Short mmCIF file of C-alpha atoms in Angstrom, two decimals:
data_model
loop_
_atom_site.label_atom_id
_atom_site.label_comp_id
_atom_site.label_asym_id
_atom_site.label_seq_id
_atom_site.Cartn_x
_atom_site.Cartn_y
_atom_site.Cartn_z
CA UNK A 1 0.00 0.00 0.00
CA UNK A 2 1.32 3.22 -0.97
CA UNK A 3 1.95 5.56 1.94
CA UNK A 4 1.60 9.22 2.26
CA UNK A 5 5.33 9.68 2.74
CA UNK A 6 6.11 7.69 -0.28
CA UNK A 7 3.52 9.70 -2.51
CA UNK A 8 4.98 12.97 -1.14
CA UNK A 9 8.77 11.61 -1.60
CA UNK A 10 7.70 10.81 -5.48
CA UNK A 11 6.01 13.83 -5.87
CA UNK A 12 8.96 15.67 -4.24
CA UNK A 13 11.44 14.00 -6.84
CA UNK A 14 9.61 14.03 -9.75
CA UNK A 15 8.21 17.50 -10.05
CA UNK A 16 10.74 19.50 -8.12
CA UNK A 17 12.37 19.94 -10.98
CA UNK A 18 9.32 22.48 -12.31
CA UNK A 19 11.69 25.33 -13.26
CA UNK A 20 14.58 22.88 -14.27
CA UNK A 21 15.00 24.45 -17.81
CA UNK A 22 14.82 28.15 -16.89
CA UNK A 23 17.82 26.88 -13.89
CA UNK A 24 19.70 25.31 -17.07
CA UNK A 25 19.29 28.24 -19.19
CA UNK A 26 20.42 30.80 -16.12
CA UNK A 27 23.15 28.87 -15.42
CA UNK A 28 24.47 28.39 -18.43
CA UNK A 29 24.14 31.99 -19.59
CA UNK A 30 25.89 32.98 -15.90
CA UNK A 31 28.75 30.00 -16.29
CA UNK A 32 29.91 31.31 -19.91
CA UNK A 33 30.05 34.78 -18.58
CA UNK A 34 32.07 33.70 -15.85
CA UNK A 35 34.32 31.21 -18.42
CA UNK A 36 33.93 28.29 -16.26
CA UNK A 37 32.60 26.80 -19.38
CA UNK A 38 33.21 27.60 -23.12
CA UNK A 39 30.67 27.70 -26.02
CA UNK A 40 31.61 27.16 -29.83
CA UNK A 41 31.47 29.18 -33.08
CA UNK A 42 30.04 25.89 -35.55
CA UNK A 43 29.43 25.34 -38.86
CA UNK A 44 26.43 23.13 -39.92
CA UNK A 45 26.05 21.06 -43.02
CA UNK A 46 23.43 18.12 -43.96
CA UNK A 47 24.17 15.12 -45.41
CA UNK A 48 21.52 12.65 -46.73
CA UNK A 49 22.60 8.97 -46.44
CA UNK A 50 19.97 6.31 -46.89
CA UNK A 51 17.48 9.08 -46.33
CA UNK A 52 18.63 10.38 -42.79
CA UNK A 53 20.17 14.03 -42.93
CA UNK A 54 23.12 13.55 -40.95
CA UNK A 55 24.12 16.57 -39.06
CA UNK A 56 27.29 17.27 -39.19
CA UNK A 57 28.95 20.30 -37.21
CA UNK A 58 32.16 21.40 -37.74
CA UNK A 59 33.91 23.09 -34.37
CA UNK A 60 37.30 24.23 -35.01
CA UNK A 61 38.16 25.43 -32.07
CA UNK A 62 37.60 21.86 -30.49
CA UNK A 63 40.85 21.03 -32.03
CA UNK A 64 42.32 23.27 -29.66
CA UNK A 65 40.83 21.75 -26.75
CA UNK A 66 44.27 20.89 -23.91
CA UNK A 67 44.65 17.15 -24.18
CA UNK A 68 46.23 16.82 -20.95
CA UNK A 69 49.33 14.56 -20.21
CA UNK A 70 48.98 11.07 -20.65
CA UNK A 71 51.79 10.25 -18.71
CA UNK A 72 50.18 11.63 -15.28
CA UNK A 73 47.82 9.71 -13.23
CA UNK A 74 44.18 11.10 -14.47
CA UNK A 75 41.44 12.40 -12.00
CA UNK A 76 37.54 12.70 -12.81
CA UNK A 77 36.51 16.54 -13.25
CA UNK A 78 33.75 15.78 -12.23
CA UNK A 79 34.87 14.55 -8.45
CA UNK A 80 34.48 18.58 -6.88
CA UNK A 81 33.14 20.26 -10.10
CA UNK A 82 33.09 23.99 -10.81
CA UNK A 83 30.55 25.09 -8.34
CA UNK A 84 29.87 27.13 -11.65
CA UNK A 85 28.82 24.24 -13.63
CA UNK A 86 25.99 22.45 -10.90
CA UNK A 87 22.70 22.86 -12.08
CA UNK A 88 21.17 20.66 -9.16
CA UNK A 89 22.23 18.26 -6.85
CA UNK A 90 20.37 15.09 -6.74
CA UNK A 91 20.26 11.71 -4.88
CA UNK A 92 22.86 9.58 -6.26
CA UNK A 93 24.42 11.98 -8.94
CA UNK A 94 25.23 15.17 -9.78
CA UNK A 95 23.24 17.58 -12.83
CA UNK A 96 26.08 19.26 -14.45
CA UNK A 97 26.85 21.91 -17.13
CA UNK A 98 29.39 20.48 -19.83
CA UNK A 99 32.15 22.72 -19.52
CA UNK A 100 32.74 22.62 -23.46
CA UNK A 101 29.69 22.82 -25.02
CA UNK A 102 28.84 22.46 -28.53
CA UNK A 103 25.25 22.85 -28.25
CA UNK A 104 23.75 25.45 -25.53
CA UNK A 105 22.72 24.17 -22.18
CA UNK A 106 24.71 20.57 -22.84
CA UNK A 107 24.10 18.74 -19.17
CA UNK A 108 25.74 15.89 -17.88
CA UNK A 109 24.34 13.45 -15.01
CA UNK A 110 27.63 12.01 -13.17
CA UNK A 111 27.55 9.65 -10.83
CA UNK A 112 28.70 11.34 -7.01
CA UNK A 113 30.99 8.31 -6.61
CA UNK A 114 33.51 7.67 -9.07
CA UNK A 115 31.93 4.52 -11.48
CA UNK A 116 32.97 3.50 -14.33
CA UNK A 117 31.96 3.93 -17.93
CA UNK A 118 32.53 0.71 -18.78
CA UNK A 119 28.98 0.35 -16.33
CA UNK A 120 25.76 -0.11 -17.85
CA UNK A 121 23.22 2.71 -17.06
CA UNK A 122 21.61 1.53 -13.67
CA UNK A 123 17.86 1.86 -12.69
CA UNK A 124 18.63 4.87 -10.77
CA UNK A 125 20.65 6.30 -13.89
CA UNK A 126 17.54 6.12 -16.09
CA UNK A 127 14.99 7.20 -13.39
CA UNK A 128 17.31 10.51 -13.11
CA UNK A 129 17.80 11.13 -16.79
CA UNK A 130 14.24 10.22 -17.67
CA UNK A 131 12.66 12.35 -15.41
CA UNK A 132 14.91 15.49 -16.71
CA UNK A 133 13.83 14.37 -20.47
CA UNK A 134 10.05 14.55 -18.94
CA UNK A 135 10.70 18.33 -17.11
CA UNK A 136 11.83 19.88 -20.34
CA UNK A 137 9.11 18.15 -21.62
CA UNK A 138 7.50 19.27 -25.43
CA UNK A 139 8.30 22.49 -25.88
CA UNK A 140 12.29 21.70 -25.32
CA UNK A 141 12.64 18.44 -26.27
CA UNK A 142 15.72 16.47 -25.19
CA UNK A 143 18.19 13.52 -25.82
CA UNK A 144 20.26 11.64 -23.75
CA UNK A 145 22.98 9.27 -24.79
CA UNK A 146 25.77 7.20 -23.21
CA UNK A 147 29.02 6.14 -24.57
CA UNK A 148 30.11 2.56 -22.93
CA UNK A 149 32.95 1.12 -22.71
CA UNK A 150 36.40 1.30 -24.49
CA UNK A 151 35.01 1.89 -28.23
CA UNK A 152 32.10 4.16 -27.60
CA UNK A 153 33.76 7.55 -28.28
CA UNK A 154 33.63 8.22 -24.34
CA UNK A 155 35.97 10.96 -23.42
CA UNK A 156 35.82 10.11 -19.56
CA UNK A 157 35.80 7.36 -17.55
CA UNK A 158 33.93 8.64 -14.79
CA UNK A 159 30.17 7.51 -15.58
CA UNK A 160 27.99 10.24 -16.54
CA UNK A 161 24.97 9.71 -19.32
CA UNK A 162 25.02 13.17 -21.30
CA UNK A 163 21.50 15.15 -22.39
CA UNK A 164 21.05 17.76 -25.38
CA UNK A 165 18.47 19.81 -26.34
CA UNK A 166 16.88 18.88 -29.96
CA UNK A 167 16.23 22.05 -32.65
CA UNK A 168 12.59 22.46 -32.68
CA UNK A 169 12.67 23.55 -36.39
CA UNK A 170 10.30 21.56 -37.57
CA UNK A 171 12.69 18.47 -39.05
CA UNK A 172 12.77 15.32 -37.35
CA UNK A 173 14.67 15.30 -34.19
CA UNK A 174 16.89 13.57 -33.49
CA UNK A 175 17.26 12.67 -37.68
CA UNK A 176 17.07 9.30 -36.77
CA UNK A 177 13.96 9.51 -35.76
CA UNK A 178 12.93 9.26 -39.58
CA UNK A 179 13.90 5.80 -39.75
CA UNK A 180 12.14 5.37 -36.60
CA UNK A 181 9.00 6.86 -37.54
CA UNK A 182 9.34 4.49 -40.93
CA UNK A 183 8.63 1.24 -38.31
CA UNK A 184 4.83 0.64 -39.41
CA UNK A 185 2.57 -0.59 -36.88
CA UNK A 186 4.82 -0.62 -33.91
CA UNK A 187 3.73 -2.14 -30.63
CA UNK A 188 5.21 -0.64 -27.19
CA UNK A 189 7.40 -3.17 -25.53
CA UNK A 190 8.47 -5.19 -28.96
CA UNK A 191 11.78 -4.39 -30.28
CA UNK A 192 12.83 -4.02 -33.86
CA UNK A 193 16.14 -3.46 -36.21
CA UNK A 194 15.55 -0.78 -39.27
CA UNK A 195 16.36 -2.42 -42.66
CA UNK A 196 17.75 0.44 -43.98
CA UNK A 197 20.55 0.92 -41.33
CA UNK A 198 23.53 -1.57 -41.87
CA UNK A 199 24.95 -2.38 -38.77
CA UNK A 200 23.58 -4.21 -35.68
CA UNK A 201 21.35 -2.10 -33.18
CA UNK A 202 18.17 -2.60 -31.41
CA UNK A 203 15.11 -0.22 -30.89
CA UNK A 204 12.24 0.00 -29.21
CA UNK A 205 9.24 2.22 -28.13
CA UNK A 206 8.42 3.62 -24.69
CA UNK A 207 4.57 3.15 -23.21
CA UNK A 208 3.86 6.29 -22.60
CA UNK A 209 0.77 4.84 -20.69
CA UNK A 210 2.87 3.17 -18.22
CA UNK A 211 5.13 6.05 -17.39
CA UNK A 212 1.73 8.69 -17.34
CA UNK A 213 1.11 5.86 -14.61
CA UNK A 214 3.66 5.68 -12.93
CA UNK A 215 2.73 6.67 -9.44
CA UNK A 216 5.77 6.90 -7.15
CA UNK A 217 9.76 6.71 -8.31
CA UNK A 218 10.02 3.08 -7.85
CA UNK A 219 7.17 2.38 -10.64
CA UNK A 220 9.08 4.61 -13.11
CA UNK A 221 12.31 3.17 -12.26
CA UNK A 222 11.00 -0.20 -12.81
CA UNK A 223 9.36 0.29 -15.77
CA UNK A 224 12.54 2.02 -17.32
CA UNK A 225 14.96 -0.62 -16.01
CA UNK A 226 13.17 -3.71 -17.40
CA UNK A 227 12.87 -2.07 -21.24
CA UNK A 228 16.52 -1.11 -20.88
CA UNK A 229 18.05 -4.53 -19.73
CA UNK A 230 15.60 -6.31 -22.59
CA UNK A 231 16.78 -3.92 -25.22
CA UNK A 232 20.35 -5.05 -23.79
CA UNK A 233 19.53 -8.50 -24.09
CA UNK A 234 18.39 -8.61 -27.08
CA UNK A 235 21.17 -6.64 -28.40
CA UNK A 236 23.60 -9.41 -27.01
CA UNK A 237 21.59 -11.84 -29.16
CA UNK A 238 21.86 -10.17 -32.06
CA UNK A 239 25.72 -9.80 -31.62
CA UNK A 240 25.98 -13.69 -31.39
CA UNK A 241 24.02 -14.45 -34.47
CA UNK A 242 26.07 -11.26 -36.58
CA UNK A 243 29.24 -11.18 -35.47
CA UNK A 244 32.72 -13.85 -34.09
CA UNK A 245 33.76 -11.17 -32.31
CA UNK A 246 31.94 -10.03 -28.93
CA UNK A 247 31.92 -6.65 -27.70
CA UNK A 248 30.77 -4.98 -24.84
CA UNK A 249 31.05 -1.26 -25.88
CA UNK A 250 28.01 0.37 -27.41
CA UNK A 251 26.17 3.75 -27.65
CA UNK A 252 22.71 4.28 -26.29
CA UNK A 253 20.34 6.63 -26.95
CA UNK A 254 16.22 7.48 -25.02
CA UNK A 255 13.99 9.98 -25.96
CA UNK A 256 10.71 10.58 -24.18
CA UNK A 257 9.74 8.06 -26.78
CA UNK A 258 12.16 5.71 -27.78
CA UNK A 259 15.55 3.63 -26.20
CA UNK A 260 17.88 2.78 -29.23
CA UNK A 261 21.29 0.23 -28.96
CA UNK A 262 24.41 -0.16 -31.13
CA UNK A 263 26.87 -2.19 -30.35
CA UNK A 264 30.72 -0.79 -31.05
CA UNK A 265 33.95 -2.59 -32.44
CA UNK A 266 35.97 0.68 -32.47
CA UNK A 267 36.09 3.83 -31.72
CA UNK A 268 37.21 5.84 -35.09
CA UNK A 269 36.22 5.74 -38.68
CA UNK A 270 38.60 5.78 -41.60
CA UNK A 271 38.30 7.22 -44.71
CA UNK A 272 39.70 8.82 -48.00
CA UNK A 273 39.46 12.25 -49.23
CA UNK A 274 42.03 13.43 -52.19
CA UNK A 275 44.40 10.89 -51.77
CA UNK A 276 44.99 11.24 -48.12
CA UNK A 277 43.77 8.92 -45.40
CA UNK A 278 41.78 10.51 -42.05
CA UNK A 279 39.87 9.23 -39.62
CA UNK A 280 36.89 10.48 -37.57
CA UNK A 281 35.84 9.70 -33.49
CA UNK A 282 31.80 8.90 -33.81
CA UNK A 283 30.21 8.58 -30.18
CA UNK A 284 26.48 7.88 -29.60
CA UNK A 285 25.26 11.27 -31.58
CA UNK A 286 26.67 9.99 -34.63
CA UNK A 287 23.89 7.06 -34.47
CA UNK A 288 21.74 9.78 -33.48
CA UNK A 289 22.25 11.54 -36.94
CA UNK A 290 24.35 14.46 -35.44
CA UNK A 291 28.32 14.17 -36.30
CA UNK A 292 31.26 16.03 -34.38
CA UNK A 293 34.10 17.38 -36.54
CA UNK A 294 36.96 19.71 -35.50
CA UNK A 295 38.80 19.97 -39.24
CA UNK A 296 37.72 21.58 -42.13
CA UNK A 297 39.05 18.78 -44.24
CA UNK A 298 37.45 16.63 -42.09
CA UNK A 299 33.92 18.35 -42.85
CA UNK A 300 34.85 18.65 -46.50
CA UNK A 301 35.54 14.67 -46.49
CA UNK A 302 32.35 13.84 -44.62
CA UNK A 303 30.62 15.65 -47.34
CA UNK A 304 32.26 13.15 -50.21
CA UNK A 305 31.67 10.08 -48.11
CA UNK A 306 28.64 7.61 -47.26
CA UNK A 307 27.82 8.17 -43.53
CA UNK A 308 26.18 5.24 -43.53
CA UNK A 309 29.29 3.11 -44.27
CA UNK A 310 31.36 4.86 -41.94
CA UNK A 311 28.86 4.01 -39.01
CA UNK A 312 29.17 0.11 -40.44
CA UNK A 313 33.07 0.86 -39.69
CA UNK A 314 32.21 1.28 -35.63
CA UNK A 315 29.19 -0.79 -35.33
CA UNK A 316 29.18 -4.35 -36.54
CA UNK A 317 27.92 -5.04 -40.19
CA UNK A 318 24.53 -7.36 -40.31
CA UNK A 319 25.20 -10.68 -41.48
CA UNK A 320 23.22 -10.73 -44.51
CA UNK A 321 21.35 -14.13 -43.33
CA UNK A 322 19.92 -12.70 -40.50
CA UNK A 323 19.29 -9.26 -41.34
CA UNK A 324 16.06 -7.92 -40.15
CA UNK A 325 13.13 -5.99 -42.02
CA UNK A 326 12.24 -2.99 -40.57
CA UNK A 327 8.37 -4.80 -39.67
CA UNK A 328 8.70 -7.55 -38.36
CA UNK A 329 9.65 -7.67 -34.62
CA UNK A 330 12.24 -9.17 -33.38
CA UNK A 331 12.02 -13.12 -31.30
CA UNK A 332 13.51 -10.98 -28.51
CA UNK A 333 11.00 -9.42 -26.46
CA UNK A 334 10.96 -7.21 -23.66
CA UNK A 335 8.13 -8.20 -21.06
CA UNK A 336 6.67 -6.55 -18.25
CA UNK A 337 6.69 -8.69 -15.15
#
């Protein structure tokens, strides 16, 4: 039976974060002021590749970015943060302003103790995220994505699941979401591949019943748990029947609608462009649709090249007997209990 102090705890948690994007927005305008974090000049270009427009964003000055020294032993900045940079404290983690940010009001959810990134995302991970996804709600939409393991494109080994605002343009947001939208007749709970993407991943749509539902913390965090760990699963499954090689690094993305997995066998793509050889980092955003570069022969290159086959170069490449139509579900399943 639920109590009154649990209701009030849930309520507490779930809707004290009312003013959460006006707190974002004010600290982020007062933190670049104060240069305890750094916003870009970009350049933006689309690219259509099996009829996604990749977004790809050239930042220069991201090639100037200190690297740091290798050679000394490496702490988290994210142990003692810039005052600057906390947007709220919560329970178990931290809401934090990226310190170099791309895209405006970039936030970062870091674990208070020092995990690692090799770590799945937790129950208490997605509870956290989700809910900020659900504050922002419609008229800021929002995406969060983690980079696991060795060959996700993370950039720090402390754990911390990342969130972006989405343009609110009118295109599809994020562009995968086009592919996504392509899955006729989807049921909530069932998970499905997308024929025209060709490497290994897994997707799958959120109830939004069951989370409207959700009447304290635990319900949510149940409810979000059990879809991610199937969508894991299945992913797993998928790597057996496609692939010799196992991997535990992947890239995942959620949406107030959607949780999407790709598995990861490395970290950079390689291509050509006039003769000369170069190679790209692609993290979760690049399965997203949205793609980093900090060279303008590297944008230039992008421009000449299939996106499509350089995200085959990370991910794993379907094996062409078990490749999946972008209709019919999957014999993994993620179930209630």
């Amino acid at each position: 039976m639920l109590t009154l102090q649990s209701e009030l705890f849930f309520l507490y948690t779930y809707f004290d974060m009312s003013n959460l994007q006006q707190l974002v927005g004010e600290k982020f305008k007062a933190a670049k002021e104060s240069k305890a974090l750094f916003s870009f000049e970009t350049t933006e270009v689309e690219k259509e590749s099996n009829g996604i427009n990749f977004q790809i964003t050239l930042v220069p000055a991201l090639a100037k970015k200190p690297q740091g020294d290798d050679n000394k032993e490496k702490t988290s900045p994210f142990i003692n943060p810039n005052p600057d940079l906390l947007v709220k404290e919560l329970d178990e983690h931290l809401l934090l302003l990226n310190k170099f940010a791309v895209i405006p009001n970039h936030m970062l959810v870091v674990t208070k103790e020092q995990k690692s990134q090799t770590e799945p995302p937790f129950p208490n991970d997605l509870y956290e995220v989700f809910k900020i996804i659900k504050e922002f709600g419609s008229s800021q939409p929002l995406l969060a994505f983690y980079n696991c393991g060795e060959n996700s494109g993370a950039s720090q080994a402390h754990k911390h699941v990342q969130i972006i605002p989405l343009k609110t343009n009118g295109s599809v947001q994020p562009p995968i979401k086009k592919a996504y939208d392509e899955i006729h007749d989807r049921h909530v709970g069932q998970i499905y591949a997308i024929n025209k993407l060709p490497f290994v991943h897994v997707i799958m749509q959120l109830d939004t019943n069951v989370i409207r539902a959700a009447s304290k913390k635990e319900d949510l965090t149940d409810y979000l748990s059990q879809m991610f760990f199937g969508l894991l699963d299945a992913m797993f499954q998928q790597l057996r029947e496609n692939s010799d090689e196992f991997t535990t690094s992947y890239n995942f993305l959620m949406t107030e609608e959607f949780m999407m997995l790709v598995p990861r066998q490395k970290e950079k793509a390689t291509f050509r462009y006039k003769g000369e050889e170069m190679d790209v980092s692609l993290n979760s955003l690049a399965f997203a649709g949205m793609i980093l570069c900090k060279r303008e022969e590297q944008l230039e290159a992008l421009k000449e090249n299939d996106i499509m086959d350089l995200l085959s170069q990370v991910g794993i490449k379907w094996n062409e007997n078990q490749k999946l139509d972008a209709e019919r579900q999957m014999a993994s399943e993620a179930h209630l209990a």
